[in-house]
Short mmCIF file of N, CA and C in Angstrom, two decimals:
data_model
loop_
_atom_site.label_atom_id
_atom_site.label_comp_id
_atom_site.label_asym_id
_atom_site.label_seq_id
_atom_site.Cartn_x
_atom_site.Cartn_y
_atom_site.Cartn_z
N ALA A 11 0.79 -1.15 0.03
CA ALA A 11 0.09 0.12 -0.09
C ALA A 11 1.07 1.26 0.11
N SER A 12 0.35 2.26 -0.73
CA SER A 12 1.16 3.53 -0.87
C SER A 12 0.83 4.63 0.37
N PRO A 13 1.82 5.30 0.60
CA PRO A 13 1.61 6.10 2.05
C PRO A 13 0.40 7.29 1.40
N PRO A 14 -0.06 7.60 2.34
CA PRO A 14 -0.86 8.91 2.26
C PRO A 14 -0.17 10.11 1.70
N SER A 15 -0.86 10.78 0.90
CA SER A 15 -0.02 11.90 0.08
C SER A 15 0.46 13.02 1.15
N ASN A 16 -0.16 13.06 2.45
CA ASN A 16 0.44 14.10 3.18
C ASN A 16 1.80 13.92 3.93
N THR A 17 2.29 12.54 3.81
CA THR A 17 3.46 12.28 4.36
C THR A 17 4.64 12.47 3.75
N ARG A 18 5.89 12.29 4.18
CA ARG A 18 7.02 12.73 3.57
C ARG A 18 7.34 11.54 2.44
N SER A 19 7.68 12.10 1.26
CA SER A 19 7.78 10.93 0.21
C SER A 19 8.98 10.19 0.34
N GLU A 20 9.00 8.75 -0.12
CA GLU A 20 10.48 8.09 -0.07
C GLU A 20 10.89 8.25 -1.59
N ARG A 21 12.24 8.12 -1.73
CA ARG A 21 12.57 8.09 -3.00
C ARG A 21 13.69 7.03 -3.21
N PRO A 22 13.75 6.18 -4.07
CA PRO A 22 14.83 5.05 -4.04
C PRO A 22 16.04 5.90 -4.71
N PHE A 23 17.36 5.10 -4.18
CA PHE A 23 18.38 5.29 -4.96
C PHE A 23 19.17 4.17 -5.08
N SER A 24 20.05 3.98 -5.77
CA SER A 24 20.89 2.77 -5.97
C SER A 24 22.30 2.97 -5.38
N SER A 25 22.67 2.04 -4.56
CA SER A 25 24.07 2.03 -3.97
C SER A 25 24.65 0.82 -4.24
N ALA A 26 25.80 0.54 -4.55
CA ALA A 26 26.46 -0.63 -4.62
C ALA A 26 25.69 -2.14 -5.05
N GLY A 27 24.54 -1.46 -6.13
CA GLY A 27 24.09 -2.66 -6.69
C GLY A 27 22.70 -3.19 -6.04
N PHE A 28 22.41 -2.42 -4.99
CA PHE A 28 21.10 -2.70 -4.27
C PHE A 28 20.28 -1.68 -4.06
N HIS A 29 19.04 -1.50 -4.13
CA HIS A 29 18.11 -0.68 -3.79
C HIS A 29 17.86 -0.31 -2.37
N VAL A 30 17.64 1.19 -1.84
CA VAL A 30 17.42 1.28 -0.65
C VAL A 30 16.61 2.50 -0.76
N ARG A 31 15.45 2.54 0.11
CA ARG A 31 14.39 3.68 0.18
C ARG A 31 14.67 4.35 1.39
N THR A 32 14.99 5.68 1.36
CA THR A 32 15.01 6.46 2.57
C THR A 32 14.35 7.66 2.51
N ARG A 33 13.91 8.10 3.55
CA ARG A 33 13.11 9.47 3.44
C ARG A 33 14.30 10.75 3.44
N PRO A 34 13.75 11.63 3.06
CA PRO A 34 14.80 12.82 3.26
C PRO A 34 15.01 13.35 4.41
N MET A 35 16.27 13.31 4.93
CA MET A 35 16.51 13.98 6.33
C MET A 35 16.51 15.29 6.59
N THR A 36 15.64 15.52 7.49
CA THR A 36 15.49 16.93 8.18
C THR A 36 16.85 17.61 8.81
N GLN A 37 16.74 19.06 8.68
CA GLN A 37 17.89 19.64 9.28
C GLN A 37 17.96 19.10 10.68
N ARG A 38 16.74 19.12 11.36
CA ARG A 38 16.51 18.63 12.99
C ARG A 38 17.36 17.31 13.23
N ASP A 39 16.74 16.32 12.37
CA ASP A 39 17.37 14.85 12.37
C ASP A 39 18.98 14.93 12.15
N PHE A 40 19.43 16.01 11.17
CA PHE A 40 20.93 15.72 11.06
C PHE A 40 21.71 16.74 11.78
N LEU A 41 21.11 17.51 12.70
CA LEU A 41 21.93 18.06 13.80
C LEU A 41 21.73 17.47 14.75
N GLY A 42 20.70 16.66 15.16
CA GLY A 42 20.29 15.69 16.27
C GLY A 42 21.69 14.76 16.21
N GLY A 43 21.73 13.85 14.94
CA GLY A 43 22.64 12.74 14.66
C GLY A 43 24.27 13.45 14.85
N LEU A 44 24.38 14.74 14.07
CA LEU A 44 25.63 15.02 14.24
C LEU A 44 26.07 15.37 15.63
N GLY A 45 25.25 16.02 16.40
CA GLY A 45 25.70 16.05 18.06
C GLY A 45 25.88 14.71 18.59
N ARG A 46 25.21 13.77 18.34
CA ARG A 46 25.60 12.33 18.84
C ARG A 46 26.90 11.89 18.39
N VAL A 47 27.18 11.96 17.29
CA VAL A 47 28.61 11.48 16.82
C VAL A 47 29.49 12.42 17.41
N VAL A 48 29.32 13.98 17.57
CA VAL A 48 30.44 14.50 18.32
C VAL A 48 30.55 14.08 19.65
N VAL A 49 29.45 13.78 20.12
CA VAL A 49 29.55 13.31 21.76
C VAL A 49 30.23 11.74 21.91
N PHE A 50 29.76 10.98 20.97
CA PHE A 50 30.53 9.77 20.67
C PHE A 50 31.98 9.93 20.67
N GLY A 51 32.62 10.78 19.63
CA GLY A 51 33.83 11.02 19.18
C GLY A 51 34.77 11.47 20.51
N ALA A 52 33.86 12.55 21.22
CA ALA A 52 34.71 13.08 22.33
C ALA A 52 34.87 12.30 23.56
N LEU A 53 33.74 11.46 23.60
CA LEU A 53 33.91 10.30 24.87
C LEU A 53 34.88 9.46 24.48
N LEU A 54 34.92 8.69 23.05
CA LEU A 54 35.96 7.72 22.73
C LEU A 54 37.31 8.39 22.90
N ALA A 55 37.63 9.47 22.49
CA ALA A 55 38.92 10.36 22.69
C ALA A 55 39.23 10.41 24.08
N LEU A 56 38.32 10.48 25.10
CA LEU A 56 38.47 10.79 26.38
C LEU A 56 38.82 9.46 27.12
N GLY A 57 38.14 8.19 26.34
CA GLY A 57 38.47 7.14 26.95
C GLY A 57 39.73 6.58 26.49
N LEU A 58 40.26 6.70 25.24
CA LEU A 58 41.66 6.14 24.83
C LEU A 58 42.74 7.23 25.32
N ARG A 59 42.46 8.36 25.57
CA ARG A 59 43.51 9.13 26.08
C ARG A 59 43.55 8.47 27.76
N VAL A 60 42.73 8.58 28.50
CA VAL A 60 42.58 8.12 29.94
C VAL A 60 43.24 6.63 29.95
N GLY A 61 42.54 5.70 29.12
CA GLY A 61 42.95 4.30 29.45
C GLY A 61 44.40 3.90 28.46
N LEU A 62 44.55 4.36 27.62
CA LEU A 62 45.68 4.09 27.00
C LEU A 62 46.94 5.26 27.06
N GLY A 63 46.69 6.18 27.43
CA GLY A 63 47.85 7.28 27.93
C GLY A 63 48.10 8.21 26.83
N ALA A 64 48.90 9.11 27.16
CA ALA A 64 48.81 10.41 26.36
C ALA A 64 50.07 9.94 25.00
N ARG A 65 50.98 9.04 25.56
CA ARG A 65 51.82 8.62 24.36
C ARG A 65 51.24 8.08 23.32
N TRP A 66 50.28 6.96 23.52
CA TRP A 66 49.53 5.95 22.56
C TRP A 66 48.80 6.84 21.76
N PHE A 67 47.84 7.74 22.57
CA PHE A 67 46.94 8.65 21.93
C PHE A 67 47.63 9.84 21.10
N GLY A 68 48.66 10.16 21.15
CA GLY A 68 49.70 10.92 20.47
C GLY A 68 49.69 10.48 19.11
N PHE A 69 50.14 9.08 19.13
CA PHE A 69 50.43 8.49 17.90
C PHE A 69 49.13 8.05 17.09
N TYR A 70 48.14 7.72 17.63
CA TYR A 70 46.81 6.81 17.16
C TYR A 70 45.78 7.69 17.63
N GLY A 71 45.71 8.25 18.45
CA GLY A 71 44.41 8.84 19.02
C GLY A 71 43.43 9.53 18.20
N ALA A 72 43.82 10.31 17.68
CA ALA A 72 42.77 11.40 16.69
C ALA A 72 42.73 10.66 15.42
N ALA A 73 43.49 9.81 14.76
CA ALA A 73 43.20 9.03 13.61
C ALA A 73 42.07 7.98 14.05
N THR A 74 42.36 7.19 15.15
CA THR A 74 41.41 6.25 15.56
C THR A 74 39.94 6.94 15.74
N VAL A 75 39.97 7.86 16.45
CA VAL A 75 38.73 8.48 16.49
C VAL A 75 37.94 9.00 15.41
N ALA A 76 38.86 9.47 14.33
CA ALA A 76 38.38 9.77 13.07
C ALA A 76 37.82 8.56 12.16
N LEU A 77 38.67 7.51 12.44
CA LEU A 77 37.99 6.27 11.57
C LEU A 77 36.86 5.64 12.52
N ALA A 78 36.64 5.97 13.68
CA ALA A 78 35.54 5.12 14.40
C ALA A 78 34.32 6.24 14.12
N THR A 79 34.43 7.39 14.00
CA THR A 79 33.12 8.25 13.52
C THR A 79 32.94 8.49 12.29
N LEU A 80 33.81 7.96 11.27
CA LEU A 80 33.72 8.30 10.05
C LEU A 80 32.43 7.79 9.31
N PRO A 81 32.11 6.50 9.78
CA PRO A 81 30.81 5.83 9.08
C PRO A 81 29.59 6.61 9.48
N PHE A 82 29.42 6.90 10.86
CA PHE A 82 28.41 7.50 11.26
C PHE A 82 28.23 8.94 10.57
N LEU A 83 29.09 9.74 10.40
CA LEU A 83 28.98 10.97 9.82
C LEU A 83 28.86 10.80 8.27
N THR A 84 29.39 9.89 7.83
CA THR A 84 29.25 9.72 6.22
C THR A 84 27.75 9.45 6.07
N ARG A 85 27.13 8.50 7.02
CA ARG A 85 25.83 8.24 6.64
C ARG A 85 24.90 9.17 6.88
N LEU A 86 25.09 10.16 7.76
CA LEU A 86 24.23 11.40 7.94
C LEU A 86 24.30 12.34 6.74
N LEU A 87 25.69 12.45 6.25
CA LEU A 87 25.54 13.24 5.07
C LEU A 87 25.00 12.79 3.87
N TRP A 88 25.18 11.47 3.60
CA TRP A 88 24.61 10.74 2.45
C TRP A 88 23.19 10.96 2.61
N ARG A 89 22.55 10.86 3.79
CA ARG A 89 21.03 11.26 3.80
C ARG A 89 20.72 12.63 3.64
N ARG A 90 21.47 13.33 4.29
CA ARG A 90 20.97 14.75 4.34
C ARG A 90 21.39 15.69 3.17
N LEU A 91 22.16 15.31 2.20
CA LEU A 91 22.70 16.39 1.32
C LEU A 91 21.75 16.34 0.25
N PRO A 92 21.15 15.18 -0.25
CA PRO A 92 20.04 15.45 -1.16
C PRO A 92 18.79 16.58 -0.92
N ALA A 93 18.77 16.41 0.29
CA ALA A 93 17.50 17.34 1.02
C ALA A 93 18.12 18.67 1.08
N SER A 94 19.24 18.92 1.33
CA SER A 94 19.72 20.38 1.33
C SER A 94 20.19 20.64 0.01
N GLY A 95 19.96 19.95 -1.21
CA GLY A 95 20.34 20.52 -2.57
C GLY A 95 21.54 20.01 -3.22
N LEU A 96 22.43 19.26 -2.29
CA LEU A 96 23.62 18.75 -2.71
C LEU A 96 23.53 17.43 -3.23
N SER A 97 24.37 16.85 -4.11
CA SER A 97 24.53 15.43 -4.45
C SER A 97 25.06 14.79 -3.23
N ARG A 98 24.70 13.60 -3.13
CA ARG A 98 25.04 12.57 -2.22
C ARG A 98 26.40 12.46 -2.45
N TRP A 99 26.98 12.54 -3.45
CA TRP A 99 28.49 12.15 -3.88
C TRP A 99 29.69 13.07 -3.41
N TRP A 100 28.85 14.40 -2.69
CA TRP A 100 29.88 15.32 -2.08
C TRP A 100 30.27 14.86 -0.69
N THR A 101 29.42 13.70 -0.40
CA THR A 101 29.90 12.92 0.90
C THR A 101 31.27 12.24 0.87
N LEU A 102 31.65 11.72 -0.44
CA LEU A 102 32.95 11.41 -0.62
C LEU A 102 33.98 12.31 -0.70
N ALA A 103 33.96 13.64 -1.07
CA ALA A 103 34.72 14.80 -0.64
C ALA A 103 35.18 14.75 0.85
N TYR A 104 34.27 14.40 1.83
CA TYR A 104 34.51 14.30 3.12
C TYR A 104 35.25 13.19 3.50
N ALA A 105 34.63 12.01 3.11
CA ALA A 105 34.90 10.59 3.68
C ALA A 105 36.37 10.14 3.07
N LEU A 106 36.49 10.25 1.97
CA LEU A 106 37.59 9.59 1.40
C LEU A 106 38.87 10.50 2.00
N PRO A 107 39.26 11.70 1.80
CA PRO A 107 40.43 12.30 2.40
C PRO A 107 40.53 12.04 3.84
N ALA A 108 39.49 11.88 4.75
CA ALA A 108 39.58 12.07 6.26
C ALA A 108 39.90 10.43 6.47
N GLY A 109 39.33 9.55 5.83
CA GLY A 109 39.61 7.94 6.06
C GLY A 109 41.26 7.62 5.47
N LEU A 110 41.52 8.23 4.34
CA LEU A 110 42.85 8.15 3.83
C LEU A 110 43.81 8.44 4.77
N VAL A 111 43.75 9.75 5.27
CA VAL A 111 44.85 10.42 6.34
C VAL A 111 44.77 9.71 7.60
N ALA A 112 43.54 9.45 7.94
CA ALA A 112 43.69 8.74 9.38
C ALA A 112 44.32 7.11 9.26
N ALA A 113 43.97 6.40 8.20
CA ALA A 113 44.51 5.04 8.08
C ALA A 113 45.95 5.26 7.60
N VAL A 114 46.49 6.39 7.03
CA VAL A 114 47.97 6.35 6.77
C VAL A 114 48.65 6.96 7.99
N GLN A 115 47.90 7.67 8.75
CA GLN A 115 48.74 7.78 10.08
C GLN A 115 48.76 6.64 10.80
N ILE A 116 47.82 5.96 11.18
CA ILE A 116 47.78 4.77 11.80
C ILE A 116 48.69 3.63 11.59
N GLY A 117 48.65 3.40 9.90
CA GLY A 117 49.40 2.44 9.00
C GLY A 117 51.18 2.84 9.42
N TYR A 118 51.52 3.99 9.17
CA TYR A 118 52.83 4.69 9.48
C TYR A 118 53.30 4.19 10.86
N TRP A 119 52.41 4.65 11.85
CA TRP A 119 53.26 4.19 13.18
C TRP A 119 53.18 2.64 13.53
N ILE A 120 52.57 2.00 12.98
CA ILE A 120 52.26 0.69 13.24
C ILE A 120 53.71 0.09 12.41
N VAL A 121 53.82 0.47 11.40
CA VAL A 121 55.04 -0.19 10.66
C VAL A 121 56.21 0.53 11.30
N PHE A 122 56.31 1.57 11.69
CA PHE A 122 57.26 2.33 12.33
C PHE A 122 57.97 1.54 13.56
N PHE A 123 56.82 1.14 14.45
CA PHE A 123 57.16 0.55 15.78
C PHE A 123 57.34 -0.88 15.50
N ALA A 124 56.85 -1.48 14.56
CA ALA A 124 56.81 -2.78 14.36
C ALA A 124 58.09 -3.18 13.78
N THR A 125 58.75 -2.33 12.81
CA THR A 125 60.12 -2.69 12.58
C THR A 125 61.37 -2.23 13.28
N GLY A 126 61.10 -1.28 13.92
CA GLY A 126 62.00 -0.81 14.96
C GLY A 126 63.35 -0.18 14.41
N PRO A 127 64.45 -0.38 14.92
CA PRO A 127 65.68 -0.04 14.61
C PRO A 127 66.19 -0.87 13.39
N ASP A 128 65.58 -2.07 13.23
CA ASP A 128 66.09 -2.87 12.10
C ASP A 128 65.91 -2.50 10.69
N ASN A 129 64.91 -1.70 10.69
CA ASN A 129 64.55 -1.04 9.42
C ASN A 129 64.52 0.54 9.25
N PRO A 130 65.45 1.18 9.14
CA PRO A 130 65.45 2.73 9.28
C PRO A 130 64.91 3.31 7.90
N MET A 131 64.33 2.56 7.18
CA MET A 131 64.20 3.09 5.78
C MET A 131 62.69 3.85 5.89
N LEU A 132 61.90 3.65 6.70
CA LEU A 132 60.65 4.43 7.05
C LEU A 132 60.79 5.90 7.48
N GLY A 133 61.75 5.83 8.54
CA GLY A 133 62.26 6.98 8.92
C GLY A 133 63.09 8.07 7.81
N VAL A 134 63.77 7.35 7.09
CA VAL A 134 64.55 7.81 5.89
C VAL A 134 63.86 8.76 4.93
N VAL A 135 62.61 7.96 4.54
CA VAL A 135 61.93 8.14 3.59
C VAL A 135 60.95 9.30 3.96
N ARG A 136 60.67 9.54 5.31
CA ARG A 136 59.66 10.24 5.74
C ARG A 136 60.44 11.79 5.91
N GLU A 137 61.61 11.66 6.41
CA GLU A 137 62.63 12.74 6.17
C GLU A 137 62.85 13.26 5.09
N MET A 138 63.03 12.54 3.92
CA MET A 138 63.12 12.97 2.50
C MET A 138 61.84 13.54 2.21
N LEU A 139 60.85 13.24 2.65
CA LEU A 139 59.69 13.90 2.03
C LEU A 139 59.12 14.98 2.84
N ARG A 140 59.79 15.01 4.08
CA ARG A 140 59.29 16.26 4.86
C ARG A 140 59.00 17.67 4.31
N PRO A 141 60.42 17.93 3.72
CA PRO A 141 60.16 19.34 2.95
C PRO A 141 58.98 19.67 2.02
N VAL A 142 58.66 18.45 1.31
CA VAL A 142 57.35 18.50 0.51
C VAL A 142 56.32 18.45 1.43
N ILE A 143 56.20 17.65 2.15
CA ILE A 143 54.95 17.65 3.04
C ILE A 143 54.66 18.85 3.97
N ASP A 144 55.84 19.43 4.35
CA ASP A 144 55.74 20.85 5.13
C ASP A 144 55.21 21.68 4.10
N LEU A 145 55.49 21.88 2.91
CA LEU A 145 55.05 23.03 2.13
C LEU A 145 53.75 22.77 1.50
N ILE A 146 53.33 21.54 1.40
CA ILE A 146 51.90 21.13 0.84
C ILE A 146 50.71 21.16 1.81
N ALA A 147 51.23 20.53 3.10
CA ALA A 147 50.31 20.20 4.23
C ALA A 147 49.46 21.21 4.46
N PRO A 148 49.80 22.63 4.82
CA PRO A 148 48.86 23.72 5.18
C PRO A 148 47.90 23.98 4.21
N TRP A 149 48.12 23.94 2.83
CA TRP A 149 47.31 24.45 1.72
C TRP A 149 46.33 23.26 1.56
N ALA A 150 46.68 21.97 1.56
CA ALA A 150 45.72 20.82 1.50
C ALA A 150 44.92 20.98 2.65
N GLY A 151 45.56 21.06 3.67
CA GLY A 151 44.57 21.10 4.95
C GLY A 151 43.61 22.38 5.10
N ALA A 152 43.84 23.56 4.31
CA ALA A 152 42.90 24.51 4.36
C ALA A 152 42.00 24.08 2.96
N ALA A 153 42.43 23.54 1.95
CA ALA A 153 41.48 23.30 0.95
C ALA A 153 40.48 22.38 1.40
N LEU A 154 40.97 21.28 2.09
CA LEU A 154 39.91 20.36 2.87
C LEU A 154 38.95 20.87 3.67
N LEU A 155 39.67 21.78 4.71
CA LEU A 155 38.63 22.45 5.64
C LEU A 155 37.58 23.27 4.77
N ALA A 156 37.93 24.07 3.85
CA ALA A 156 37.11 24.68 3.17
C ALA A 156 36.03 23.91 2.45
N VAL A 157 36.24 22.79 1.76
CA VAL A 157 35.38 21.88 1.26
C VAL A 157 34.44 21.24 2.33
N TRP A 158 35.17 20.67 3.42
CA TRP A 158 34.42 20.18 4.28
C TRP A 158 33.47 21.00 5.08
N GLY A 159 33.88 22.53 5.48
CA GLY A 159 32.98 23.55 5.92
C GLY A 159 31.83 23.77 5.01
N TYR A 160 32.00 23.62 3.86
CA TYR A 160 30.90 24.00 2.62
C TYR A 160 29.59 22.93 2.79
N ILE A 161 30.41 21.59 2.77
CA ILE A 161 29.72 20.67 2.80
C ILE A 161 28.90 20.47 4.22
N LEU A 162 29.44 20.76 5.40
CA LEU A 162 28.68 20.65 6.47
C LEU A 162 27.75 21.80 6.89
N MET A 163 27.97 22.91 6.27
CA MET A 163 27.00 24.07 6.30
C MET A 163 26.03 23.76 5.74
N HIS A 164 26.22 23.49 4.30
CA HIS A 164 25.09 23.36 3.46
C HIS A 164 24.28 22.08 4.09
N ALA A 165 24.59 21.23 4.65
CA ALA A 165 24.01 20.06 5.08
C ALA A 165 23.09 20.72 6.52
N ALA A 166 23.82 21.60 7.16
CA ALA A 166 23.25 21.95 8.43
C ALA A 166 22.00 23.27 8.29
N SER A 167 22.03 23.80 6.76
CA SER A 167 21.16 24.80 6.65
C SER A 167 19.61 24.47 6.49
N ARG A 168 18.99 25.40 6.69
CA ARG A 168 17.44 25.19 6.97
C ARG A 168 16.79 24.82 5.66
N ARG A 169 17.54 25.15 4.48
CA ARG A 169 16.92 24.95 3.10
C ARG A 169 17.04 23.33 2.95
N THR A 170 15.72 23.29 2.25
CA THR A 170 15.34 21.81 1.98
C THR A 170 14.82 21.93 0.50
N VAL A 171 15.25 20.94 -0.33
CA VAL A 171 14.76 20.96 -1.59
C VAL A 171 13.56 19.98 -1.50
N ALA A 172 12.46 20.56 -2.20
CA ALA A 172 11.28 19.81 -2.37
C ALA A 172 11.61 18.68 -3.35
N ASP A 173 10.97 17.44 -3.13
CA ASP A 173 11.16 16.41 -3.88
C ASP A 173 10.11 16.41 -5.24
#
C-alpha cells in the first residue's frame, strides 16, 4: 500500500547494486545525529586518552577517533545532502580524504614501531619527504577544511529541496 499523500515521500536510490528507500533527512534530524556523533567521538577520545595514555593517544588517538566516527558522519551526510540541494557524492569529498589520512597515520606508526631500529628506511623516507609535506600540508589542509566546511554548512542549513 502506498503512503497517504500528506506524508514525506520516499525516493529510491541505488548504491552498490542494491536499492534502498530512505526519506529525506530534516535539518533537525541531521543536527541531532551530528551532535550524537560529536559526543561519541569526544567520549571515545577521552576514554582512549585516559585508558591508553598520552603517548599512545599522540600517535594513534585522533586517527582512531576519526576512523570510528567516519561511518556515522558519512551516513548522516549521505542522507542529508540531497534534501539540502547537494549531490550525495559530495559525501565522498569528506569521507575519502579523512579516511585516507587517518589510515595512513595509523599505518605509518604501526610499521614504524613494528620494524624498529632494524629497518630505518621508513624514517629516512619520511625525512626525505618532509620538506614537500611541510610545503603542501597547510594548503591541502586549508582546502580540505574549506570543502568540508561548505559540505557541513550546506547540510546544516535550513534549506530543504522539495522532492
